[in-house]
Amino acid sequence: MMRGGKDAFRPRPEDHFTFGLWTVGNPGRDPFGEPVRPPLSPIVIVRKLAELGAYGVNLHDNDLVPPGASASERDKIVREFKQALADTGMKVPMATTNLFSDPAFRDGAFTSSDSRVRAYALQKTLAAIDLGVELGATTYVCWGGREGETNAAKDPRTALAWYRDAINYLCEYVRSQRYDLRFALEAKPNEPRGDIFLPTTGHMLAFIYTLDHPEMVGVNPELAHERMAGLDFSHAVAQALEAGKLFHIDLNGQQVGRFDQDLRFGSDDPKGAFFLVKLLEDAKWSGMRHFDSHAYRTEDESGVWDFAAGSMRTYLILKDKVARFNADPEIQQLLAELDGGKSSARVPFSELRNTKFDLAALRSRGYAYERLDQLTMELLLGVR
Ligand code: NOJ
Ligand code: MG
Ligand code: MG
């Protein structure tokens, strides 16, 4: 539905917007500079995002419980966090593990050459799964940020077999605990210096079907990560949707050919963002619209909330544009004219063999995509 009135584009929990604690909590550190903002506590984040109309927050284990916390410290932190969730009605639909910050993971986690590191990574993940489930998560993301630094040390086939063993082990754990939890594998081509195994959503999809329990595992495509590989994000998402494997999604912005930028959703490529929103909305996809991005390094805390509010607002504006696209008579007329007749995919082979095609007409036909694209642009630019 097209929105109107003074509350148009004001996010509401039913829009299902979520943010990682690590996104709004990002202090602006980068390889060349120190943090520019003080840390924000998870409780402040939950309260503020609730005020802004978000549905929930997602977290890595260590976004909430610092490494090395004792069992009683952990329980106190989790209790207070749950209270903030209860006070605000915010949810934790997704959880994940930090398998990249600790120097122990310098050679990867599930694909480290050192079997002790691989075992520690699994131990850490089991604990993080318990935490996620305790907070209500039903999706568990695995992102292998350090898997694949150099080929000198290992045969990539062996590394992929270790990776498979790890995901199989985690699935077995979830089954043994009877948790209501599905895994979403997140691809990324590189993390600034090293390459990463299973670099795109397509690679992840192929890998999933080699697992012991493929039905428990889907993907978490991230816009920035596919764009880093120079790919069209909507195509990756469409493949996942079509396969019933879109379990989660990471929305942000990214220019092709750069390292990870994690820009505010829609801020660098509104047209690409529009077609993505169109895909998700036309598919009536019921998952979370999760933002995995962070504010410019120039910002103070109020800039962080501008960033968060802007991410959700842009999505809703684009959703409104989708409704306008779908209701625009000229656009719809052009779309209706595209199909030339009946499809041959299912006709008997003999019938197809004997069909006569007017090849001269097919070869000279124009598709009017310039007009269609321009109408889309005018809609996006606000003159239509
Ligand atoms: C941080 C990464 O930057 C992000 O892309 C990923 O989604 C989360 N961690 C989950 O591990
Ligand atoms: Mg991500
Ligand atoms: Mg990212």
XYZ file of C-alpha atoms and ligand atoms in Angstrom:
397
model
C 0.000 0.000 0.000
C 1.142 3.521 -0.703
C 1.656 5.487 2.447
C 0.366 8.956 3.157
C -0.092 11.463 5.953
C 2.309 12.823 8.468
C 3.377 9.388 9.722
C 4.345 8.179 6.254
C 7.704 6.403 6.432
C 7.720 6.244 10.239
C 9.064 2.769 11.094
C 6.916 0.458 13.202
C 7.769 -2.900 14.786
C 5.594 -4.674 12.218
C 8.002 -3.475 9.511
C 10.485 -5.950 11.067
C 13.590 -3.745 11.057
C 16.536 -5.027 13.067
C 20.088 -3.803 13.704
C 23.156 -5.605 14.980
C 24.423 -4.354 18.345
C 27.740 -4.083 16.496
C 26.285 -1.726 13.867
C 24.927 1.231 15.827
C 27.547 0.318 18.449
C 30.377 0.697 15.926
C 32.807 3.216 17.431
C 34.299 4.221 14.066
C 37.623 2.386 14.341
C 39.256 1.529 11.001
C 42.673 0.218 9.892
C 44.047 3.761 9.884
C 42.356 5.341 12.862
C 41.296 4.937 16.454
C 37.663 4.891 17.606
C 35.926 8.245 17.323
C 32.889 7.447 19.481
C 32.625 5.990 22.993
C 31.047 2.526 23.283
C 27.240 2.387 23.546
C 25.862 -0.123 26.022
C 23.540 -2.833 24.623
C 20.800 -1.542 26.919
C 21.023 2.011 25.575
C 20.975 0.578 22.046
C 17.842 -1.487 22.729
C 15.990 1.454 24.283
C 16.907 3.925 21.590
C 16.167 1.583 18.670
C 12.792 0.760 20.236
C 12.027 4.479 20.373
C 12.929 4.767 16.697
C 10.465 1.991 15.775
C 12.760 -1.014 15.229
C 11.542 -4.562 15.857
C 14.696 -5.937 17.428
C 18.446 -6.314 17.712
C 20.846 -9.069 16.717
C 24.153 -9.842 18.337
C 27.453 -11.671 18.375
C 28.129 -13.404 21.708
C 30.778 -10.819 22.594
C 28.647 -7.798 21.660
C 26.762 -8.591 24.857
C 29.037 -10.723 27.041
C 32.681 -9.608 26.985
C 35.269 -12.322 26.390
C 36.479 -13.809 29.671
C 33.330 -12.919 31.676
C 32.646 -15.340 34.540
C 29.437 -17.391 34.609
C 27.877 -15.073 37.184
C 28.892 -11.936 35.249
C 27.396 -13.469 32.120
C 24.123 -14.239 33.876
C 23.842 -10.730 35.303
C 24.479 -9.124 31.892
C 21.949 -11.411 30.225
C 19.352 -10.767 32.968
C 19.636 -6.986 32.593
C 19.550 -7.236 28.814
C 16.422 -9.383 28.933
C 14.817 -6.813 31.193
C 15.516 -4.089 28.600
C 13.955 -6.339 25.932
C 10.904 -6.948 28.106
C 10.531 -3.219 28.925
C 10.642 -2.205 25.275
C 9.079 -5.222 23.519
C 12.237 -5.556 21.402
C 13.189 -9.020 20.107
C 16.420 -10.859 19.265
C 15.556 -12.776 16.096
C 19.142 -13.613 15.121
C 22.389 -14.365 16.916
C 25.910 -15.142 15.747
C 29.432 -15.804 17.014
C 32.456 -13.570 16.912
C 35.002 -15.897 15.276
C 37.230 -13.140 13.941
C 38.373 -10.648 16.611
C 40.370 -12.921 18.915
C 43.994 -13.345 17.713
C 43.429 -17.106 18.169
C 41.405 -16.904 14.930
C 44.196 -15.299 12.909
C 44.251 -18.378 10.638
C 40.482 -18.739 10.590
C 38.147 -20.560 12.961
C 36.488 -23.594 11.333
C 39.330 -23.804 8.769
C 42.332 -23.046 10.971
C 45.273 -25.361 10.363
C 45.367 -25.955 14.128
C 42.765 -28.505 15.225
C 42.716 -26.941 18.703
C 41.551 -23.648 17.217
C 38.868 -25.471 15.234
C 37.672 -27.167 18.426
C 37.721 -23.883 20.358
C 35.709 -22.200 17.592
C 33.058 -24.910 17.921
C 33.044 -24.666 21.710
C 32.599 -20.878 21.478
C 29.796 -21.328 18.945
C 27.910 -23.861 21.096
C 27.927 -21.375 23.987
C 26.842 -18.567 21.660
C 24.010 -20.710 20.298
C 22.790 -21.320 23.868
C 22.899 -17.565 24.481
C 21.033 -16.793 21.265
C 18.334 -19.359 22.002
C 17.996 -18.053 25.561
C 17.284 -14.615 24.082
C 14.705 -16.014 21.657
C 16.723 -16.213 18.418
C 15.482 -18.617 15.747
C 18.147 -17.797 13.143
C 21.849 -18.365 13.657
C 24.293 -16.653 11.297
C 27.735 -18.064 10.523
C 30.134 -15.618 8.923
C 33.671 -16.878 8.383
C 35.487 -13.555 8.375
C 38.985 -15.028 8.683
C 38.603 -18.302 6.799
C 41.069 -18.457 3.923
C 43.993 -16.114 4.602
C 46.601 -17.905 2.430
C 46.744 -21.043 0.293
C 50.388 -21.788 1.128
C 49.511 -23.706 4.262
C 46.558 -25.891 3.334
C 44.777 -27.575 0.505
C 41.518 -25.634 0.103
C 39.674 -28.947 -0.309
C 40.783 -29.963 3.165
C 39.750 -26.586 4.548
C 36.307 -26.904 2.957
C 35.928 -30.379 4.465
C 36.737 -28.921 7.913
C 34.170 -26.187 7.274
C 31.570 -28.820 6.370
C 32.392 -30.888 9.465
C 31.916 -27.782 11.616
C 28.481 -26.907 10.220
C 27.401 -30.561 10.442
C 28.528 -30.627 14.072
C 26.562 -27.461 14.856
C 23.435 -28.862 13.196
C 23.819 -32.026 15.260
C 24.091 -29.912 18.417
C 20.904 -27.967 17.633
C 19.066 -31.224 16.964
C 20.360 -32.801 20.177
C 19.081 -29.795 22.180
C 15.806 -29.699 20.220
C 16.299 -25.997 19.588
C 14.053 -24.207 17.119
C 16.989 -22.724 15.221
C 18.118 -22.576 11.604
C 21.534 -21.592 10.292
C 22.131 -18.829 7.748
C 25.566 -18.842 6.101
C 26.946 -15.435 5.149
C 29.411 -15.107 2.274
C 32.024 -12.407 1.738
C 34.763 -12.391 -0.897
C 37.575 -10.969 1.221
C 38.223 -9.276 4.533
C 40.559 -6.630 3.740
C 43.673 -8.695 3.023
C 42.746 -12.361 2.939
C 40.380 -14.141 0.614
C 37.509 -16.006 2.240
C 36.337 -19.529 1.394
C 32.817 -19.710 -0.071
C 33.002 -16.099 -1.280
C 29.487 -15.494 -2.623
C 25.921 -16.499 -1.842
C 25.996 -18.806 -4.867
C 29.008 -20.653 -3.448
C 27.209 -20.966 -0.119
C 24.108 -22.392 -1.766
C 26.129 -25.079 -3.518
C 27.929 -25.919 -0.252
C 24.648 -26.259 1.683
C 23.532 -29.204 -0.414
C 26.679 -31.122 0.600
C 25.760 -30.931 4.308
C 24.182 -33.657 6.423
C 21.099 -31.508 7.144
C 20.655 -29.090 4.245
C 17.083 -28.390 5.397
C 18.466 -26.666 8.525
C 20.786 -24.368 6.612
C 20.118 -21.363 4.379
C 21.918 -18.140 3.531
C 22.315 -14.632 4.887
C 23.279 -12.621 1.801
C 24.798 -9.206 2.480
C 24.444 -6.427 -0.068
C 27.947 -5.060 0.535
C 29.574 -8.467 0.239
C 28.061 -9.337 -3.142
C 28.832 -5.839 -4.423
C 32.463 -6.178 -3.309
C 32.567 -9.131 -5.708
C 31.061 -6.900 -8.416
C 27.791 -8.835 -8.480
C 24.143 -7.801 -8.662
C 22.779 -8.297 -5.161
C 19.173 -8.806 -6.256
C 20.227 -11.750 -8.401
C 21.882 -13.457 -5.428
C 18.850 -12.813 -3.231
C 16.508 -14.044 -5.950
C 18.409 -17.311 -6.232
C 18.201 -17.804 -2.480
C 14.500 -16.903 -2.366
C 13.709 -19.160 -5.253
C 15.461 -22.060 -3.525
C 13.614 -21.390 -0.238
C 16.978 -20.576 1.331
C 16.681 -16.893 2.187
C 16.764 -17.273 5.973
C 18.097 -13.765 6.727
C 19.448 -10.698 4.922
C 22.050 -7.996 5.643
C 21.118 -4.612 4.180
C 23.651 -1.838 3.697
C 25.421 0.045 0.912
C 28.684 -0.550 -0.912
C 30.485 0.666 -4.004
C 31.963 -1.991 -6.290
C 35.712 -2.497 -6.109
C 36.229 -1.152 -2.593
C 36.917 -2.825 0.714
C 34.008 -3.264 3.119
C 32.155 0.048 3.455
C 28.913 -0.979 5.193
C 27.238 2.277 4.179
C 23.721 3.304 5.167
C 21.173 1.283 3.161
C 20.323 2.923 -0.168
C 22.777 5.780 0.286
C 25.094 4.907 -2.587
C 22.890 3.031 -5.081
C 19.202 3.902 -4.649
C 18.231 2.162 -7.874
C 19.864 -1.134 -6.830
C 18.256 -0.770 -3.404
C 14.878 -0.158 -5.047
C 15.040 -3.376 -7.072
C 16.066 -5.275 -3.958
C 13.126 -3.900 -1.962
C 10.874 -4.691 -4.910
C 12.108 -8.270 -4.932
C 11.575 -8.757 -1.184
C 8.187 -7.036 -1.131
C 6.846 -8.666 -4.303
C 7.913 -12.026 -2.844
C 6.131 -11.109 0.435
C 9.272 -12.331 2.176
C 8.472 -12.648 5.868
C 12.005 -12.348 7.279
C 13.728 -9.545 9.144
C 14.971 -6.435 7.344
C 18.312 -6.390 9.118
C 20.787 -3.535 8.734
C 24.461 -4.526 8.856
C 26.054 -1.131 8.415
C 27.394 1.747 10.447
C 27.427 5.523 10.593
C 30.128 7.643 8.978
C 33.236 8.063 11.062
C 32.456 11.779 11.228
C 29.433 11.181 13.468
C 28.823 11.597 17.175
C 26.068 9.626 18.924
C 23.264 11.714 17.508
C 24.626 11.032 14.023
C 24.424 7.317 14.807
C 20.681 7.618 15.507
C 20.252 9.706 12.339
C 21.946 6.826 10.521
C 19.629 4.230 12.103
C 16.462 6.236 11.470
C 17.606 6.978 7.912
C 18.201 3.291 7.137
C 14.623 2.364 8.047
C 13.121 5.457 6.420
C 14.885 4.774 3.121
C 13.553 1.203 3.103
C 10.009 2.457 3.665
C 10.340 5.155 1.002
C 11.533 2.534 -1.465
C 8.701 0.217 -0.430
C 6.293 3.021 -1.246
C 8.012 3.471 -4.617
C 7.513 -0.251 -5.263
C 3.780 0.157 -4.685
C 3.795 3.101 -7.096
C 5.748 1.094 -9.695
C 3.269 -1.769 -9.406
C 0.323 0.634 -9.775
C 1.749 2.833 -12.545
C -0.406 2.309 -15.678
C 2.338 3.221 -18.155
C 4.913 0.980 -16.518
C 2.450 -1.872 -16.213
C 1.400 -1.452 -19.831
C 5.031 -1.753 -20.958
C 5.477 -4.849 -18.809
C 2.284 -6.413 -20.172
C 3.501 -5.912 -23.745
C 6.707 -7.859 -23.172
C 5.426 -11.392 -23.508
C 5.085 -12.579 -27.096
C 2.769 -15.536 -26.509
C 2.858 -18.981 -25.048
C 6.016 -20.437 -23.531
C 7.425 -23.631 -24.989
C 8.961 -24.978 -21.820
C 6.333 -27.692 -21.367
C 5.059 -28.415 -24.890
C 5.796 -31.845 -26.353
C 9.165 -31.983 -28.154
C 7.425 -32.848 -31.432
C 5.270 -29.722 -31.213
C 8.275 -27.510 -30.527
C 10.192 -29.101 -33.400
C 7.390 -28.173 -35.784
C 6.798 -24.646 -34.514
C 7.549 -21.899 -37.031
C 9.155 -18.785 -35.565
C 9.086 -15.406 -37.267
C 12.813 -14.901 -36.753
C 12.932 -11.659 -38.721
C 10.457 -10.193 -36.238
C 12.275 -11.611 -33.221
C 15.609 -10.291 -34.486
C 14.377 -6.781 -35.072
C 12.145 -6.438 -32.047
C 12.811 -3.601 -29.550
C 11.989 -4.189 -25.907
C 11.364 -0.572 -24.800
C 13.592 -1.134 -21.761
C 15.021 2.363 -22.145
C 11.540 3.796 -21.606
C 10.811 1.399 -18.782
C 14.090 2.187 -17.083
C 13.601 5.938 -17.523
C 10.091 5.732 -16.068
C 11.572 3.853 -13.105
C 14.222 6.546 -12.706
C 11.617 9.324 -12.834
C 9.600 7.538 -10.198
C 12.698 7.213 -8.030
C 13.714 10.817 -8.627
C 10.308 11.973 -7.461
C 8.925 13.551 -10.622
C 6.472 10.747 -11.312
C 30.366 -8.674 11.251
C 30.441 -8.622 9.778
O 30.979 -7.409 9.332
C 29.083 -8.796 9.223
O 29.059 -8.721 7.830
C 28.465 -10.083 9.679
O 27.161 -10.125 9.223
C 28.445 -10.155 11.161
N 29.707 -9.844 11.707
C 27.963 -11.531 11.580
O 29.029 -12.313 11.940
Mg 26.937 -9.008 7.389
Mg 29.819 -6.515 6.011
